[in-house]
C-alpha cells in the first residue's frame, strides 16, 4: 500500500518525466519546423543545489521507508540532471518561438533590443519583458539576423 507522501513523490517523478519528454521531443516538432535553435544559460543551478541538499538532509534526518527513499533519490537525480546536464533552449519557429517551454507567436512582440551586457530583451505587447540570456554571445547576431531576415522586425538606425 502506498501512502500519501509516496503518492505525491511518485506523481512528481512521473510529471518530471512527462516534462522531460515534452522538452526534448515535443517542442522541437510542435508548431512547425525549428528554424533556429539557440542554447541558453542555465540559471537554476544554485536552486537545484539547495533542493538536493534539502532532500539529502531529509533522508539523513528521518527514518523513512525504502520506497520513499528511492523516490527521493530519483527526484534528486532528476533535479541534478535538469540543473547540470540539460541546457535550456530558445527555439525559433516559422510563426513563433518557444522560450521557457512556452510558445509565443511573433505577433505578440512589440520590440527587440540588445542590452550592453549581451542580453536579448524582447518586449511584448502586454508590457511584459523577456530577458534571454544566451550561452554563447556569438549566437546573438544569428538571432537578430533571423528576426530581420524573416521580416519580423525592422533594423533601427542605432543598430
CSV table of C-alpha atoms in Angstrom, one decimal:
chain,number,residue,atom,x,y,z
A,1,UNK,CA,0.0,0.0,0.0
A,2,UNK,CA,1.3,3.4,-1.0
A,3,UNK,CA,0.9,6.3,1.5
A,4,UNK,CA,0.2,9.9,0.6
A,5,UNK,CA,3.8,11.0,0.7
A,6,UNK,CA,4.9,8.3,-1.6
A,7,UNK,CA,2.0,9.0,-3.9
A,8,UNK,CA,2.9,12.7,-4.1
A,9,UNK,CA,6.6,11.8,-4.8
A,10,UNK,CA,5.6,9.3,-7.4
A,11,UNK,CA,3.4,11.9,-9.1
A,12,UNK,CA,6.3,14.4,-9.0
A,13,UNK,CA,8.6,11.9,-10.7
A,14,UNK,CA,6.0,11.0,-13.3
A,15,UNK,CA,5.3,14.7,-14.1
A,16,UNK,CA,9.1,15.3,-14.4
A,17,UNK,CA,9.4,12.5,-17.0
A,18,UNK,CA,6.4,14.0,-18.9
A,19,UNK,CA,8.1,17.4,-18.8
A,20,UNK,CA,11.4,15.9,-20.0
A,21,UNK,CA,9.6,14.2,-22.9
A,22,UNK,CA,7.9,17.5,-23.8
A,23,UNK,CA,11.1,19.4,-23.5
A,24,UNK,CA,13.3,17.0,-25.5
A,25,UNK,CA,10.9,15.7,-28.2
A,26,UNK,CA,7.6,17.6,-28.4
A,27,UNK,CA,8.7,21.2,-28.5
A,28,UNK,CA,11.2,20.6,-31.3
A,29,UNK,CA,8.5,19.2,-33.6
A,30,UNK,CA,5.4,21.1,-32.5
A,31,UNK,CA,4.2,24.3,-34.2
A,32,UNK,CA,6.3,23.7,-37.3
A,33,UNK,CA,9.9,23.2,-38.2
A,34,UNK,CA,12.6,24.7,-36.0
A,35,UNK,CA,14.3,27.4,-38.0
A,36,UNK,CA,17.0,28.2,-35.3
A,37,UNK,CA,17.9,26.6,-32.0
A,38,UNK,CA,20.0,28.5,-29.6
A,39,UNK,CA,21.3,27.3,-26.2
A,40,UNK,CA,20.6,29.5,-23.2
A,41,UNK,CA,22.3,29.9,-19.9
A,42,UNK,CA,21.3,27.5,-17.2
A,43,UNK,CA,20.4,29.9,-14.4
A,44,UNK,CA,18.9,27.5,-11.8
A,45,UNK,CA,22.0,25.7,-10.5
A,46,UNK,CA,22.0,27.3,-7.0
A,47,UNK,CA,18.3,26.4,-6.5
A,48,UNK,CA,19.0,22.8,-7.6
A,49,UNK,CA,21.9,22.5,-5.2
A,50,UNK,CA,19.7,23.8,-2.3
A,51,UNK,CA,16.9,21.4,-3.3
A,52,UNK,CA,19.3,18.4,-3.5
A,53,UNK,CA,20.8,19.4,-0.1
A,54,UNK,CA,17.3,19.6,1.4
A,55,UNK,CA,16.5,16.1,0.1
A,56,UNK,CA,19.8,14.8,1.5
A,57,UNK,CA,19.0,16.3,4.9
A,58,UNK,CA,15.5,14.8,4.8
A,59,UNK,CA,17.0,11.4,4.0
A,60,UNK,CA,19.6,11.7,6.7
A,61,UNK,CA,17.3,13.0,9.5
A,62,UNK,CA,14.3,10.8,9.3
A,63,UNK,CA,13.7,7.0,9.2
A,64,UNK,CA,11.8,6.7,6.0
A,65,UNK,CA,10.5,3.7,4.2
A,66,UNK,CA,12.6,2.2,1.4
A,67,UNK,CA,10.2,3.3,-1.4
A,68,UNK,CA,10.2,6.9,-0.1
A,69,UNK,CA,14.0,6.8,0.0
A,70,UNK,CA,14.1,5.5,-3.7
A,71,UNK,CA,11.6,8.1,-4.8
A,72,UNK,CA,13.6,10.9,-3.1
A,73,UNK,CA,16.8,9.8,-4.6
A,74,UNK,CA,15.2,9.6,-8.1
A,75,UNK,CA,13.9,13.1,-7.6
A,76,UNK,CA,17.3,14.4,-6.5
A,77,UNK,CA,18.9,12.7,-9.6
A,78,UNK,CA,16.3,14.3,-11.9
A,79,UNK,CA,16.9,17.7,-10.3
A,80,UNK,CA,20.6,17.3,-10.8
A,81,UNK,CA,20.0,16.3,-14.5
A,82,UNK,CA,17.9,19.4,-15.0
A,83,UNK,CA,20.4,21.8,-13.4
A,84,UNK,CA,23.7,20.4,-14.6
A,85,UNK,CA,23.3,18.3,-17.7
A,86,UNK,CA,20.3,19.8,-19.6
A,87,UNK,CA,20.6,23.2,-21.3
A,88,UNK,CA,17.5,25.3,-21.9
A,89,UNK,CA,17.0,26.4,-25.5
A,90,UNK,CA,15.3,29.1,-27.5
A,91,UNK,CA,13.5,27.5,-30.5
A,92,UNK,CA,12.7,29.9,-33.3
A,93,UNK,CA,9.9,28.6,-35.5
A,94,UNK,CA,8.2,30.0,-38.6
A,95,UNK,CA,5.3,31.7,-36.8
A,96,UNK,CA,6.6,32.0,-33.2
A,97,UNK,CA,9.2,30.8,-30.7
A,98,UNK,CA,9.5,28.6,-27.6
A,99,UNK,CA,11.1,30.3,-24.6
A,100,UNK,CA,10.9,28.7,-21.1
A,101,UNK,CA,8.8,25.9,-22.6
A,102,UNK,CA,6.0,28.3,-23.7
A,103,UNK,CA,5.1,29.2,-27.2
A,104,UNK,CA,4.8,32.8,-28.1
A,105,UNK,CA,3.6,33.9,-31.6
A,106,UNK,CA,5.7,36.7,-33.2
A,107,UNK,CA,2.6,39.0,-33.3
A,108,UNK,CA,3.0,39.4,-29.5
A,109,UNK,CA,6.4,41.1,-29.9
A,110,UNK,CA,6.4,44.8,-29.6
A,111,UNK,CA,10.2,45.4,-29.7
A,112,UNK,CA,13.5,43.6,-29.6
A,113,UNK,CA,16.6,45.2,-28.0
A,114,UNK,CA,20.1,44.1,-27.2
A,115,UNK,CA,21.4,45.2,-23.8
A,116,UNK,CA,25.1,46.3,-23.3
A,117,UNK,CA,25.8,43.1,-21.3
A,118,UNK,CA,24.7,40.8,-24.2
A,119,UNK,CA,21.1,40.0,-23.0
A,120,UNK,CA,18.4,39.9,-25.7
A,121,UNK,CA,15.4,41.8,-24.4
A,122,UNK,CA,12.0,41.1,-26.1
A,123,UNK,CA,9.2,43.5,-25.2
A,124,UNK,CA,5.7,42.1,-25.6
A,125,UNK,CA,2.5,44.0,-26.4
A,126,UNK,CA,1.1,43.2,-22.9
A,127,UNK,CA,4.0,45.2,-21.4
A,128,UNK,CA,6.0,42.1,-20.3
A,129,UNK,CA,9.6,41.8,-20.9
A,130,UNK,CA,11.6,38.6,-21.7
A,131,UNK,CA,15.2,38.6,-20.8
A,132,UNK,CA,17.0,36.0,-22.8
A,133,UNK,CA,20.5,35.0,-21.6
A,134,UNK,CA,22.2,33.1,-24.4
A,135,UNK,CA,25.0,30.6,-23.5
A,136,UNK,CA,27.2,31.9,-26.4
A,137,UNK,CA,27.3,35.6,-27.2
A,138,UNK,CA,28.1,34.8,-30.8
A,139,UNK,CA,24.5,33.5,-31.2
A,140,UNK,CA,23.0,36.9,-30.6
A,141,UNK,CA,23.7,38.2,-34.2
A,142,UNK,CA,22.2,34.9,-35.5
A,143,UNK,CA,19.0,35.6,-33.6
A,144,UNK,CA,18.8,39.2,-34.6
A,145,UNK,CA,19.5,38.3,-38.2
A,146,UNK,CA,16.8,35.6,-38.1
A,147,UNK,CA,14.3,38.2,-37.0
A,148,UNK,CA,15.4,40.7,-39.6
A,149,UNK,CA,15.5,38.2,-42.5
A,150,UNK,CA,12.1,36.8,-41.6
A,151,UNK,CA,10.7,40.4,-41.7
A,152,UNK,CA,9.5,40.1,-38.1
A,153,UNK,CA,11.5,43.2,-37.0
A,154,UNK,CA,12.9,46.2,-38.8
A,155,UNK,CA,16.5,47.3,-38.3
A,156,UNK,CA,16.7,50.6,-36.5
A,157,UNK,CA,19.1,53.4,-37.2
A,158,UNK,CA,21.0,52.7,-33.9
A,159,UNK,CA,21.9,49.1,-34.8
